[in-house]
Short mmCIF file of C-alpha atoms in Angstrom, two decimals:
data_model
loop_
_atom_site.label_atom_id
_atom_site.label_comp_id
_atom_site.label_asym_id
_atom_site.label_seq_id
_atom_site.Cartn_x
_atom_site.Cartn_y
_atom_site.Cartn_z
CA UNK A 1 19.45 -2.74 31.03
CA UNK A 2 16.86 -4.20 28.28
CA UNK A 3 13.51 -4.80 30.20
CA UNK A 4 14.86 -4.13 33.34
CA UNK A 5 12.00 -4.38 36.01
CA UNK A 6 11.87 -2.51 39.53
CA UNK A 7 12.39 -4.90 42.30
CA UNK A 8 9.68 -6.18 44.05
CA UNK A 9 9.29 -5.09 47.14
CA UNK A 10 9.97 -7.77 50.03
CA UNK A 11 7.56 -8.25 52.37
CA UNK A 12 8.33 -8.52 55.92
CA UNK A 13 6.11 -10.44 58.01
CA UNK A 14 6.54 -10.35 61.49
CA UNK A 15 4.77 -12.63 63.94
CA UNK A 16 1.59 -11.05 65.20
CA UNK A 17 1.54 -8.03 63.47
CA UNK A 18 -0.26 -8.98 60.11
CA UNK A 19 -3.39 -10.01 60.44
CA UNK A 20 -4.48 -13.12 58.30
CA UNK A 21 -7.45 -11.73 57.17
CA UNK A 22 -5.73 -8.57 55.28
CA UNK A 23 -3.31 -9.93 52.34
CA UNK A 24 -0.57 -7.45 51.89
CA UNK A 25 -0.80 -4.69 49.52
CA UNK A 26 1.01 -5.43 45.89
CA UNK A 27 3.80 -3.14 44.69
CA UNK A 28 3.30 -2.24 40.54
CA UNK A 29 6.24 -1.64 38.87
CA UNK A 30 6.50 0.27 35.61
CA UNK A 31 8.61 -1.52 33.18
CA UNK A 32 10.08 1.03 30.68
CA UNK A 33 10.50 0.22 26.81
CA UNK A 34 14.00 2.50 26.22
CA UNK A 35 13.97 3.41 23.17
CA UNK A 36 16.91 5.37 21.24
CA UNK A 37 16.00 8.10 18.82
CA UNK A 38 18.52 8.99 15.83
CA UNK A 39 16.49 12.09 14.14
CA UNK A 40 18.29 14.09 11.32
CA UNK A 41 17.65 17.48 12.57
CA UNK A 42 14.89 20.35 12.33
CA UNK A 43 15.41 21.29 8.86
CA UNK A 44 11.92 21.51 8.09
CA UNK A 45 8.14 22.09 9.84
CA UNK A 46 7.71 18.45 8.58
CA UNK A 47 11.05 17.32 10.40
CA UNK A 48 10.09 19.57 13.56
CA UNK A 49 6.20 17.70 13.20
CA UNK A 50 7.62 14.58 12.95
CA UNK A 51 9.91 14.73 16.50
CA UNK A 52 6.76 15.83 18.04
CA UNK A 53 4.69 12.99 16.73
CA UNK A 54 7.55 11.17 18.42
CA UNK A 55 7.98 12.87 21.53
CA UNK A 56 4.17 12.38 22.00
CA UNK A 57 3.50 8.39 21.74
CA UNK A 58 6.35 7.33 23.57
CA UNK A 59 6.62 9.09 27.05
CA UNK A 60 7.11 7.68 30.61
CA UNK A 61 3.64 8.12 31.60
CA UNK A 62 2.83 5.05 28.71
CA UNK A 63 6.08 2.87 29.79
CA UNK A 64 8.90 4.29 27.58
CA UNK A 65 11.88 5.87 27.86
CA UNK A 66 13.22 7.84 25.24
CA UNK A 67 16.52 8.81 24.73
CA UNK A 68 17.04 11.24 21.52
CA UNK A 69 19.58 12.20 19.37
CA UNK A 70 19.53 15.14 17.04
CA UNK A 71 22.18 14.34 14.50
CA UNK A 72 21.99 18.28 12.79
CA UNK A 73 22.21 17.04 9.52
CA UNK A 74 25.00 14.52 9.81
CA UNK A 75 25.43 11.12 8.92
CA UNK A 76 28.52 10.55 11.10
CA UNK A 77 26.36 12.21 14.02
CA UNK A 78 23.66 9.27 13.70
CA UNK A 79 26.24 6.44 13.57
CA UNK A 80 27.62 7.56 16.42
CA UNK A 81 24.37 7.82 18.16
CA UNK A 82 23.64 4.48 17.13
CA UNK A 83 26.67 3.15 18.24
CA UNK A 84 25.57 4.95 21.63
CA UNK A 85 22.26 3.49 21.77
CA UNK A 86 23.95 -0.20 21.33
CA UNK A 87 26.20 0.71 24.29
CA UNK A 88 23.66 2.13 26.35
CA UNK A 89 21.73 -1.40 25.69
CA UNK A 90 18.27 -0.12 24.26
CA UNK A 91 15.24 -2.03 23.21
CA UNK A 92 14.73 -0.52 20.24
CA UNK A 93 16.33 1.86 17.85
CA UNK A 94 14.25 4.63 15.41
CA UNK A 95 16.17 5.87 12.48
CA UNK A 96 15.11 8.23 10.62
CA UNK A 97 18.29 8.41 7.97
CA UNK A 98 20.08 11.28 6.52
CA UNK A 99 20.62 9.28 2.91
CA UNK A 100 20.56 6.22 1.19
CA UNK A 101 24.01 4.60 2.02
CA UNK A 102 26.79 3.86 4.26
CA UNK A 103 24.73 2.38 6.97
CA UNK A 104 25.43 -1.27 6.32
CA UNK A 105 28.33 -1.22 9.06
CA UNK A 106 26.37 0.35 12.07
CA UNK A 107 23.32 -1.55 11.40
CA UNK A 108 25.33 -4.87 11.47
CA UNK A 109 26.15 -3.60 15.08
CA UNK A 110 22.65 -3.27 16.36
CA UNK A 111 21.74 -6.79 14.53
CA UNK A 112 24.60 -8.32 16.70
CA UNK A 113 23.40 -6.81 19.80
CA UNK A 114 20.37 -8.08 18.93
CA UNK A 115 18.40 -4.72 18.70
CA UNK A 116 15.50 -4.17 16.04
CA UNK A 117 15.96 -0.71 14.12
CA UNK A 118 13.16 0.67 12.66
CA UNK A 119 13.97 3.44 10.11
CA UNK A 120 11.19 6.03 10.10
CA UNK A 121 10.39 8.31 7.30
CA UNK A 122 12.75 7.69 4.82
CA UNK A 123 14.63 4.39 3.88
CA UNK A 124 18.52 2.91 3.17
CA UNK A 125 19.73 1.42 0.25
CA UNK A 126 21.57 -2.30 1.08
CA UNK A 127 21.59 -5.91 0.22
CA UNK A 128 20.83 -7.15 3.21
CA UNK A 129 17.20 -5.59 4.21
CA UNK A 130 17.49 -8.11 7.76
CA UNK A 131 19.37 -4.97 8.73
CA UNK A 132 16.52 -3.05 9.63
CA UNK A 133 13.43 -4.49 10.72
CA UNK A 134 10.51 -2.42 9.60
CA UNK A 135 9.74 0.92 7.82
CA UNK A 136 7.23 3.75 8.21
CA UNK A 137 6.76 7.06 5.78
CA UNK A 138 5.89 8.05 2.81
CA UNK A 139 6.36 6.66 -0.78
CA UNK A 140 8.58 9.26 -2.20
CA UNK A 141 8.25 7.98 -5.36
CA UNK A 142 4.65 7.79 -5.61
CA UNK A 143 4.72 11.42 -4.56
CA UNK A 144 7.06 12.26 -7.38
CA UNK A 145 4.53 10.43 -10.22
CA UNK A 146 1.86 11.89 -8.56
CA UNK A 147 3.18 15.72 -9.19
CA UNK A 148 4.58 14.26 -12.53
CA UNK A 149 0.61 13.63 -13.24
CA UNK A 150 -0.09 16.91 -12.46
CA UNK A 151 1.79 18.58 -14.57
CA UNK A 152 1.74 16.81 -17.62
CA UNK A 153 -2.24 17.39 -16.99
CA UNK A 154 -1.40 21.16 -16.75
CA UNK A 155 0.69 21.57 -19.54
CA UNK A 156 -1.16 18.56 -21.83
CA UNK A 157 -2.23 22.17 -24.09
CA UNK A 158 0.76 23.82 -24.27
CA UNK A 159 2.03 25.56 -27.43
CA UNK A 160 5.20 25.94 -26.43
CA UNK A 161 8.45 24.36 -24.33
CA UNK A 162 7.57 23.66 -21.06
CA UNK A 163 10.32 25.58 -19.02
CA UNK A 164 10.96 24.12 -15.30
CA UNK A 165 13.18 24.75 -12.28
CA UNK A 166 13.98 22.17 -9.88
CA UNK A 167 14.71 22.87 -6.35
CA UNK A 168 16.07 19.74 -5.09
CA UNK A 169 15.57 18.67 -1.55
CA UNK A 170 19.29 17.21 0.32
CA UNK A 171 20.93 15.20 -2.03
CA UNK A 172 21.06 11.65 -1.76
CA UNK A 173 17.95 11.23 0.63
CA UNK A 174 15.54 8.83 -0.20
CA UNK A 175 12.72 11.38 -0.30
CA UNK A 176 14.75 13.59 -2.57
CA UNK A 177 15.57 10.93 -4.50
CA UNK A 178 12.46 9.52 -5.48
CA UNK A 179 10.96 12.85 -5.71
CA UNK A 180 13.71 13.78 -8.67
CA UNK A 181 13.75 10.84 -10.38
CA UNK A 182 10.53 11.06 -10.94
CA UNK A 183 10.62 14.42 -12.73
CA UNK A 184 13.82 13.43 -14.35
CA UNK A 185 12.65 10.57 -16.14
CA UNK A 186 9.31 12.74 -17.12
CA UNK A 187 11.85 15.53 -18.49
CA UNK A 188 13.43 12.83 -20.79
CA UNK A 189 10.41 11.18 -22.09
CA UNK A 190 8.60 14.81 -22.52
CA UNK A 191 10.21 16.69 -25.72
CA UNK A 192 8.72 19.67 -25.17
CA UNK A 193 10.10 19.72 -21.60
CA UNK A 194 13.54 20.90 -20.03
CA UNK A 195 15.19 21.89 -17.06
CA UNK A 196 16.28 25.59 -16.43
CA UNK A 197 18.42 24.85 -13.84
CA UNK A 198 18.58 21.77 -10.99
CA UNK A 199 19.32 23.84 -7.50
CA UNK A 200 20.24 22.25 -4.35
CA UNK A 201 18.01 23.75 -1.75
CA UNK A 202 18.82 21.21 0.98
CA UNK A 203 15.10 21.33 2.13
CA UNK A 204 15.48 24.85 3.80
CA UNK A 205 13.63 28.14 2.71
CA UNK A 206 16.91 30.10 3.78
CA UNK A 207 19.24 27.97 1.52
CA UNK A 208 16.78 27.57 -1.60
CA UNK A 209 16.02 31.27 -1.12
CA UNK A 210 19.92 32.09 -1.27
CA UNK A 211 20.87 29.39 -4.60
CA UNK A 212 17.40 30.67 -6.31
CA UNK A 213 18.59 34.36 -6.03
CA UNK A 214 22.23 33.82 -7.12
CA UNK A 215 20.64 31.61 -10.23
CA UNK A 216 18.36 34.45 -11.00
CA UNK A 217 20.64 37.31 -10.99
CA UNK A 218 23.53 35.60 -12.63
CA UNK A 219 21.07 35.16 -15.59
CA UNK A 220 21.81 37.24 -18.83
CA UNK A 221 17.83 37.33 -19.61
CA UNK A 222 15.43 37.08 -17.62
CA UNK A 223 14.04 33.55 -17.47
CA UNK A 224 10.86 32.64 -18.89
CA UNK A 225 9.76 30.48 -16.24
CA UNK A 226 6.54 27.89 -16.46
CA UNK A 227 7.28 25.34 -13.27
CA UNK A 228 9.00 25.33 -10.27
CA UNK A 229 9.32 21.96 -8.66
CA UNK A 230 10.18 22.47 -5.02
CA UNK A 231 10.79 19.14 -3.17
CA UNK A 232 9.24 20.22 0.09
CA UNK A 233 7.31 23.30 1.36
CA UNK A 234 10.73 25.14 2.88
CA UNK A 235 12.39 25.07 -0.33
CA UNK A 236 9.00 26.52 -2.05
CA UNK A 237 8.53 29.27 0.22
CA UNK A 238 12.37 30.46 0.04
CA UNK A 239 11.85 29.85 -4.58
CA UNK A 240 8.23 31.82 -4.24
CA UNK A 241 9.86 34.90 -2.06
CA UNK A 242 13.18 34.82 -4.18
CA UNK A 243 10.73 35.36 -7.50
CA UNK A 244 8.08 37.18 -6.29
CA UNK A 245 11.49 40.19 -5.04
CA UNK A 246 12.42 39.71 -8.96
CA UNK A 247 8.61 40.78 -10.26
CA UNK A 248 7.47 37.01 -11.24
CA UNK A 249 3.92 35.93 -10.53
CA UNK A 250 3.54 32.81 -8.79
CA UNK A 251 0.00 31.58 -9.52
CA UNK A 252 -2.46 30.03 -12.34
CA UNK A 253 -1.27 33.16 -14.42
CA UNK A 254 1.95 33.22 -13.89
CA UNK A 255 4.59 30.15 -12.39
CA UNK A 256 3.31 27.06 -11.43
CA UNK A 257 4.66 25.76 -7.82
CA UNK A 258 4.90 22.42 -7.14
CA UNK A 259 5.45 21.48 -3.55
CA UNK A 260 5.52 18.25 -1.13
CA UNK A 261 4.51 17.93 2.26
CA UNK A 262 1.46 19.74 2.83
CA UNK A 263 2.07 21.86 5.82
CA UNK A 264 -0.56 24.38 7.14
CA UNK A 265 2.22 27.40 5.89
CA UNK A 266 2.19 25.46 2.73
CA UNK A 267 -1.54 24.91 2.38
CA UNK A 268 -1.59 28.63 3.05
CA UNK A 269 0.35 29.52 -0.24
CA UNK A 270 -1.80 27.10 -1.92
CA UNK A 271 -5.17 28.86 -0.65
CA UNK A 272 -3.92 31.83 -2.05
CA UNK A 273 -3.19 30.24 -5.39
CA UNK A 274 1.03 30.83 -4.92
CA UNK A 275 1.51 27.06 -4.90
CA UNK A 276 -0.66 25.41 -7.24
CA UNK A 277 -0.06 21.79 -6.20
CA UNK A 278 0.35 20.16 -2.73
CA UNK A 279 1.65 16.80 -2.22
CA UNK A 280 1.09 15.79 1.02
CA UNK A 281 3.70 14.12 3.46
CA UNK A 282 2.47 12.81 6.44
CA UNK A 283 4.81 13.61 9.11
CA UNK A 284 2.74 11.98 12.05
CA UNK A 285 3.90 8.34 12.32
CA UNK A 286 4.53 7.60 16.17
CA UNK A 287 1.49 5.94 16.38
CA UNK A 288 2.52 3.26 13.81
CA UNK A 289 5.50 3.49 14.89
CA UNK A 290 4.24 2.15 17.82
CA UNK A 291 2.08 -0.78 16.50
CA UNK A 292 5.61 -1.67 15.11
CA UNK A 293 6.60 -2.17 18.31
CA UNK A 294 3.87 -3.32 19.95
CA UNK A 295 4.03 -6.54 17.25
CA UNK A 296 7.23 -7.40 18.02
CA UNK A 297 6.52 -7.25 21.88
CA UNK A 298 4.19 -9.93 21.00
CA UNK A 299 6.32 -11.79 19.34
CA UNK A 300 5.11 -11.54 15.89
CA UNK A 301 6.94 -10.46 12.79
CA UNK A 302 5.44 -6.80 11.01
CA UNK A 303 5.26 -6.34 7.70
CA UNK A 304 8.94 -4.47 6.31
CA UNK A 305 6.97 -1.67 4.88
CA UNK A 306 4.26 0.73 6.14
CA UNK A 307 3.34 3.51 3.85
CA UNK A 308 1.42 6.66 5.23
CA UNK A 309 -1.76 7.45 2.92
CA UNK A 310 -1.17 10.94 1.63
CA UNK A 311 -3.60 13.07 -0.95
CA UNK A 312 -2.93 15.96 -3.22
CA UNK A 313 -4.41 19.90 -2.66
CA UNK A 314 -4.87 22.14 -4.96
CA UNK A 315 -6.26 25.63 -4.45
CA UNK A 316 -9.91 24.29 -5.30
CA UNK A 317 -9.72 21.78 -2.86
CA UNK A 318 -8.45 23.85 0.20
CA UNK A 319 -10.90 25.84 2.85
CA UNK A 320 -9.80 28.04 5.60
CA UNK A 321 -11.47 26.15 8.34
CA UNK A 322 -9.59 22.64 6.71
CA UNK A 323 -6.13 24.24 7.03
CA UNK A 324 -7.02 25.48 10.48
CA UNK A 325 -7.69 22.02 11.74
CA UNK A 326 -4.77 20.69 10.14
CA UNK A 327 -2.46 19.52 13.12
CA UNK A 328 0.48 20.35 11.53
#
Protein backbone atom coordinates (compact mmCIF):
# COMPACT_ATOMS: atom_id res chain seq x y z
CA UNK A 1 0.00 0.00 0.00
CA UNK A 2 3.28 2.33 0.49
CA UNK A 3 3.18 4.92 -2.42
CA UNK A 4 0.50 3.42 -4.06
CA UNK A 5 -0.41 5.56 -7.20
CA UNK A 6 -3.98 5.77 -8.98
CA UNK A 7 -3.92 4.03 -12.25
CA UNK A 8 -3.52 5.83 -15.18
CA UNK A 9 -6.16 6.09 -17.12
CA UNK A 10 -5.99 4.08 -20.59
CA UNK A 11 -6.60 5.79 -23.46
CA UNK A 12 -8.71 4.43 -26.10
CA UNK A 13 -8.09 5.50 -29.48
CA UNK A 14 -10.36 4.59 -32.00
CA UNK A 15 -9.78 5.06 -35.71
CA UNK A 16 -11.18 8.35 -36.88
CA UNK A 17 -12.45 9.70 -33.94
CA UNK A 18 -9.34 11.58 -32.44
CA UNK A 19 -8.17 14.06 -34.28
CA UNK A 20 -4.26 14.34 -34.64
CA UNK A 21 -4.11 17.75 -34.00
CA UNK A 22 -5.71 17.53 -30.27
CA UNK A 23 -3.31 15.28 -27.92
CA UNK A 24 -5.44 13.67 -25.34
CA UNK A 25 -6.08 15.20 -22.09
CA UNK A 26 -3.63 13.83 -19.06
CA UNK A 27 -5.17 12.23 -15.99
CA UNK A 28 -3.24 13.65 -12.45
CA UNK A 29 -3.22 11.39 -9.86
CA UNK A 30 -2.75 12.31 -6.22
CA UNK A 31 -0.28 10.13 -4.59
CA UNK A 32 -0.98 10.02 -0.79
CA UNK A 33 1.93 9.96 1.91
CA UNK A 34 -0.11 7.60 4.74
CA UNK A 35 1.06 8.41 7.59
CA UNK A 36 0.19 6.66 11.12
CA UNK A 37 -0.27 8.82 14.16
CA UNK A 38 0.41 7.26 17.79
CA UNK A 39 -0.58 10.47 20.10
CA UNK A 40 -0.73 9.93 23.96
CA UNK A 41 -3.99 11.49 24.59
CA UNK A 42 -5.56 15.07 25.41
CA UNK A 43 -4.25 15.46 28.78
CA UNK A 44 -3.31 18.88 28.34
CA UNK A 45 -4.14 22.31 26.05
CA UNK A 46 -0.49 21.65 24.93
CA UNK A 47 -1.34 17.88 24.02
CA UNK A 48 -4.82 19.05 22.45
CA UNK A 49 -2.46 22.08 20.44
CA UNK A 50 -0.16 19.72 19.43
CA UNK A 51 -2.86 17.10 17.51
CA UNK A 52 -4.07 20.15 15.87
CA UNK A 53 -0.70 21.30 14.68
CA UNK A 54 -0.85 17.77 13.33
CA UNK A 55 -4.14 17.47 11.97
CA UNK A 56 -3.35 20.75 10.09
CA UNK A 57 0.00 20.05 7.93
CA UNK A 58 -0.81 16.75 6.88
CA UNK A 59 -4.35 16.56 5.21
CA UNK A 60 -5.52 15.07 1.85
CA UNK A 61 -5.83 18.28 0.16
CA UNK A 62 -1.55 18.43 0.50
CA UNK A 63 -1.12 14.50 -0.44
CA UNK A 64 -1.38 12.73 2.97
CA UNK A 65 -3.32 10.46 4.58
CA UNK A 66 -3.49 10.31 8.12
CA UNK A 67 -4.53 7.67 10.12
CA UNK A 68 -4.54 8.52 14.09
CA UNK A 69 -4.42 6.82 17.12
CA UNK A 70 -5.26 8.24 20.49
CA UNK A 71 -3.58 5.91 22.91
CA UNK A 72 -5.53 7.71 26.29
CA UNK A 73 -2.63 7.59 28.23
CA UNK A 74 -1.37 4.09 27.57
CA UNK A 75 1.72 2.67 26.58
CA UNK A 76 0.26 -0.73 25.60
CA UNK A 77 -2.41 1.39 23.51
CA UNK A 78 0.56 2.93 21.29
CA UNK A 79 2.34 -0.41 20.73
CA UNK A 80 -0.52 -1.75 19.57
CA UNK A 81 -1.19 1.08 17.28
CA UNK A 82 2.15 0.77 16.05
CA UNK A 83 1.95 -2.66 15.48
CA UNK A 84 -1.31 -1.56 13.44
CA UNK A 85 0.34 0.98 11.46
CA UNK A 86 3.14 -1.78 10.38
CA UNK A 87 0.22 -4.01 9.31
CA UNK A 88 -1.67 -1.49 7.64
CA UNK A 89 1.81 -0.82 5.62
CA UNK A 90 2.33 3.06 6.28
CA UNK A 91 4.99 5.37 5.06
CA UNK A 92 5.73 6.82 8.02
CA UNK A 93 5.07 6.53 11.68
CA UNK A 94 4.80 9.79 14.37
CA UNK A 95 5.28 8.89 17.95
CA UNK A 96 4.79 10.97 20.30
CA UNK A 97 5.69 8.50 23.51
CA UNK A 98 4.04 8.06 26.77
CA UNK A 99 7.68 7.44 28.68
CA UNK A 100 11.10 6.71 28.35
CA UNK A 101 11.21 2.83 27.97
CA UNK A 102 9.90 -0.35 26.75
CA UNK A 103 9.77 0.63 23.18
CA UNK A 104 12.86 -1.17 21.95
CA UNK A 105 10.62 -4.27 20.80
CA UNK A 106 7.93 -2.38 18.66
CA UNK A 107 10.35 -0.11 17.16
CA UNK A 108 12.51 -3.13 15.98
CA UNK A 109 9.18 -4.01 14.13
CA UNK A 110 8.78 -0.85 12.17
CA UNK A 111 12.77 -0.93 11.39
CA UNK A 112 12.10 -4.45 9.83
CA UNK A 113 9.27 -3.30 7.84
CA UNK A 114 11.34 -0.79 6.83
CA UNK A 115 9.25 2.22 8.17
CA UNK A 116 10.97 5.51 9.57
CA UNK A 117 9.39 6.57 13.07
CA UNK A 118 9.73 9.87 14.02
CA UNK A 119 9.00 10.46 17.76
CA UNK A 120 7.53 13.93 18.23
CA UNK A 121 7.62 15.89 21.36
CA UNK A 122 9.18 13.88 23.74
CA UNK A 123 11.95 11.15 23.32
CA UNK A 124 12.82 7.16 24.36
CA UNK A 125 15.53 5.98 26.23
CA UNK A 126 17.55 2.86 24.20
CA UNK A 127 20.86 1.75 22.93
CA UNK A 128 20.12 1.56 19.69
CA UNK A 129 18.97 5.30 18.56
CA UNK A 130 18.70 3.61 14.54
CA UNK A 131 15.34 2.80 16.09
CA UNK A 132 13.83 5.95 15.49
CA UNK A 133 14.84 8.15 12.85
CA UNK A 134 14.47 11.74 13.86
CA UNK A 135 13.11 13.88 16.78
CA UNK A 136 11.16 17.11 17.17
CA UNK A 137 10.17 19.06 20.69
CA UNK A 138 11.38 20.68 23.23
CA UNK A 139 14.56 20.32 25.43
CA UNK A 140 13.02 19.38 28.66
CA UNK A 141 15.99 19.74 30.32
CA UNK A 142 16.95 23.04 29.22
CA UNK A 143 13.50 24.06 30.37
CA UNK A 144 14.15 22.62 33.79
CA UNK A 145 17.74 24.79 34.18
CA UNK A 146 16.09 27.50 32.80
CA UNK A 147 13.28 27.69 35.77
CA UNK A 148 16.20 26.41 38.05
CA UNK A 149 17.84 29.98 36.95
CA UNK A 150 14.97 31.64 37.87
CA UNK A 151 14.62 30.80 41.03
CA UNK A 152 17.85 30.71 42.43
CA UNK A 153 17.75 34.50 40.94
CA UNK A 154 14.55 34.97 43.06
CA UNK A 155 15.55 33.62 46.13
CA UNK A 156 19.60 34.66 45.68
CA UNK A 157 18.40 37.25 49.02
CA UNK A 158 16.69 35.06 51.04
CA UNK A 159 17.04 34.98 54.84
CA UNK A 160 15.56 32.02 55.31
CA UNK A 161 14.91 28.14 53.90
CA UNK A 162 13.61 28.20 50.71
CA UNK A 163 10.39 25.99 51.06
CA UNK A 164 9.12 24.32 47.59
CA UNK A 165 6.39 22.00 46.32
CA UNK A 166 6.77 20.00 43.34
CA UNK A 167 3.94 19.02 41.21
CA UNK A 168 5.33 16.49 39.00
CA UNK A 169 4.08 16.03 35.51
CA UNK A 170 3.39 11.79 34.50
CA UNK A 171 6.08 9.95 35.80
CA UNK A 172 8.62 8.57 33.71
CA UNK A 173 8.06 10.93 30.61
CA UNK A 174 10.86 12.47 29.17
CA UNK A 175 9.46 15.97 29.69
CA UNK A 176 8.78 15.20 33.30
CA UNK A 177 11.86 13.84 33.64
CA UNK A 178 14.11 16.39 32.62
CA UNK A 179 11.96 18.95 34.10
CA UNK A 180 12.55 17.19 37.81
CA UNK A 181 15.85 16.41 37.56
CA UNK A 182 16.60 19.56 37.06
CA UNK A 183 15.10 20.91 40.28
CA UNK A 184 16.26 17.86 42.06
CA UNK A 185 19.77 18.24 41.53
CA UNK A 186 19.31 22.23 42.36
CA UNK A 187 17.53 21.05 45.75
CA UNK A 188 20.73 19.01 46.61
CA UNK A 189 23.34 21.45 45.74
CA UNK A 190 21.14 24.44 47.42
CA UNK A 191 21.35 24.09 51.45
CA UNK A 192 18.98 26.41 52.13
CA UNK A 193 16.52 24.59 49.84
CA UNK A 194 14.02 21.57 50.39
CA UNK A 195 11.15 19.91 49.16
CA UNK A 196 7.71 20.07 51.02
CA UNK A 197 6.30 17.44 49.31
CA UNK A 198 6.91 15.78 45.50
CA UNK A 199 3.06 15.26 44.15
CA UNK A 200 2.19 13.37 41.15
CA UNK A 201 -0.16 15.54 39.20
CA UNK A 202 -0.01 13.50 35.98
CA UNK A 203 -0.12 16.81 33.93
CA UNK A 204 -3.92 17.40 34.65
CA UNK A 205 -5.46 20.41 36.65
CA UNK A 206 -8.22 17.89 37.95
CA UNK A 207 -5.62 15.35 39.33
CA UNK A 208 -2.96 17.97 40.73
CA UNK A 209 -5.97 19.87 42.09
CA UNK A 210 -7.22 16.57 43.93
CA UNK A 211 -3.28 15.28 45.39
CA UNK A 212 -2.59 19.20 46.25
CA UNK A 213 -5.82 19.32 48.41
CA UNK A 214 -5.41 15.93 50.17
CA UNK A 215 -1.51 17.13 50.87
CA UNK A 216 -2.82 20.34 52.24
CA UNK A 217 -5.45 19.21 54.52
CA UNK A 218 -3.65 16.20 55.83
CA UNK A 219 -1.06 18.79 57.08
CA UNK A 220 -0.82 19.33 60.95
CA UNK A 221 0.32 23.16 60.30
CA UNK A 222 -0.27 25.00 57.83
CA UNK A 223 2.62 25.04 55.36
CA UNK A 224 4.77 27.90 54.92
CA UNK A 225 5.01 27.76 51.35
CA UNK A 226 7.74 29.89 49.06
CA UNK A 227 7.62 27.83 45.45
CA UNK A 228 5.48 25.77 43.69
CA UNK A 229 7.03 24.06 40.74
CA UNK A 230 4.26 22.87 38.47
CA UNK A 231 5.59 20.87 35.45
CA UNK A 232 3.05 22.17 32.98
CA UNK A 233 0.25 24.82 33.02
CA UNK A 234 -2.72 22.04 33.95
CA UNK A 235 -1.00 20.98 36.95
CA UNK A 236 -0.46 24.89 37.95
CA UNK A 237 -3.87 25.91 37.51
CA UNK A 238 -5.39 22.80 39.55
CA UNK A 239 -2.00 23.78 42.64
CA UNK A 240 -3.07 27.76 42.24
CA UNK A 241 -7.07 26.97 42.74
CA UNK A 242 -6.32 24.20 45.43
CA UNK A 243 -4.26 27.17 47.49
CA UNK A 244 -5.92 30.06 46.66
CA UNK A 245 -9.62 27.74 48.42
CA UNK A 246 -7.03 27.33 51.52
CA UNK A 247 -6.37 31.42 51.85
CA UNK A 248 -2.66 31.34 50.21
CA UNK A 249 -1.61 34.15 47.91
CA UNK A 250 -0.20 33.16 44.76
CA UNK A 251 1.85 36.13 43.49
CA UNK A 252 5.21 38.31 44.04
CA UNK A 253 3.85 38.61 47.73
CA UNK A 254 2.89 35.57 48.41
CA UNK A 255 3.86 31.83 46.47
CA UNK A 256 5.89 31.81 43.65
CA UNK A 257 4.44 29.55 40.59
CA UNK A 258 6.56 28.07 38.35
CA UNK A 259 4.99 26.68 35.24
CA UNK A 260 5.99 25.13 31.64
CA UNK A 261 4.35 25.43 28.51
CA UNK A 262 3.16 28.78 28.03
CA UNK A 263 -0.40 28.48 27.05
CA UNK A 264 -2.67 31.57 26.51
CA UNK A 265 -4.74 30.23 30.02
CA UNK A 266 -1.31 30.08 31.42
CA UNK A 267 0.01 33.40 30.16
CA UNK A 268 -3.26 34.63 31.62
CA UNK A 269 -2.30 33.65 35.30
CA UNK A 270 0.98 35.07 34.59
CA UNK A 271 -0.53 38.60 33.44
CA UNK A 272 -2.19 38.68 36.54
CA UNK A 273 0.94 37.97 38.52
CA UNK A 274 -0.57 34.20 39.86
CA UNK A 275 2.23 32.46 37.98
CA UNK A 276 5.33 34.27 38.19
CA UNK A 277 7.37 32.30 35.65
CA UNK A 278 6.44 30.82 32.21
CA UNK A 279 8.48 28.39 30.44
CA UNK A 280 7.38 28.06 27.19
CA UNK A 281 6.71 24.69 25.26
CA UNK A 282 6.13 24.90 21.84
CA UNK A 283 3.45 22.60 20.96
CA UNK A 284 3.29 23.49 17.12
CA UNK A 285 5.72 21.13 15.35
CA UNK A 286 3.82 19.69 12.17
CA UNK A 287 5.53 21.91 10.11
CA UNK A 288 8.98 20.43 11.01
CA UNK A 289 7.60 17.58 11.28
CA UNK A 290 7.07 17.83 7.87
CA UNK A 291 10.53 19.03 6.61
CA UNK A 292 11.42 15.67 8.37
CA UNK A 293 9.67 14.09 5.94
CA UNK A 294 10.06 15.97 3.15
CA UNK A 295 14.15 15.13 3.57
CA UNK A 296 13.77 11.75 3.57
CA UNK A 297 11.42 11.86 0.42
CA UNK A 298 14.45 13.23 -1.10
CA UNK A 299 16.51 10.88 -0.11
CA UNK A 300 18.65 12.62 2.30
CA UNK A 301 19.37 11.78 5.89
CA UNK A 302 17.91 14.71 8.74
CA UNK A 303 19.60 15.56 11.50
CA UNK A 304 18.34 13.01 14.81
CA UNK A 305 17.41 16.01 16.76
CA UNK A 306 15.29 19.15 16.18
CA UNK A 307 14.71 21.31 19.15
CA UNK A 308 11.79 23.96 19.13
CA UNK A 309 13.17 27.53 20.30
CA UNK A 310 11.17 28.38 23.37
CA UNK A 311 11.54 31.77 25.72
CA UNK A 312 10.58 32.50 29.25
CA UNK A 313 7.47 35.13 30.44
CA UNK A 314 7.23 36.69 33.28
CA UNK A 315 4.48 39.09 34.30
CA UNK A 316 6.70 42.15 33.03
CA UNK A 317 7.11 40.72 29.86
CA UNK A 318 3.41 39.78 29.01
CA UNK A 319 0.72 42.32 27.21
CA UNK A 320 -2.87 41.63 26.62
CA UNK A 321 -2.78 42.10 22.92
CA UNK A 322 0.58 39.40 22.93
CA UNK A 323 -1.47 36.70 24.68
CA UNK A 324 -4.38 37.41 22.37
CA UNK A 325 -2.35 36.65 19.32
CA UNK A 326 -0.88 33.73 20.81
CA UNK A 327 -2.23 30.73 18.62
CA UNK A 328 -2.43 28.54 21.28
Amino acid sequence: MKKLLAPLLALCLLAGCAPAHHPPEESAAIIHTVIGVSQVGAESGFRVTNTESIRSVFTEEAGYRLLFEDARQKQENQIAAIRKFIQQQVDYILLMPLCVTGWDSVLQEAKAAGIPVILVDRVIETEDDSLYTAHVGSDFRWEGEQAVAWLEETFREAPGPVNILHIRGTLDTSAQLGRSNALEEAVAQHESWSFLAQLDGDFTQAKTYEVTTQWLDNQPQRPDIHAVYCENDNTALGAIQALEERGYLCGPEGIRVISFDATRQGLDYCLEGKISLEVECDPLVGPQVEKIIQILERGDVPDKHYYTRERLFTPEDLTREFIDQRPY
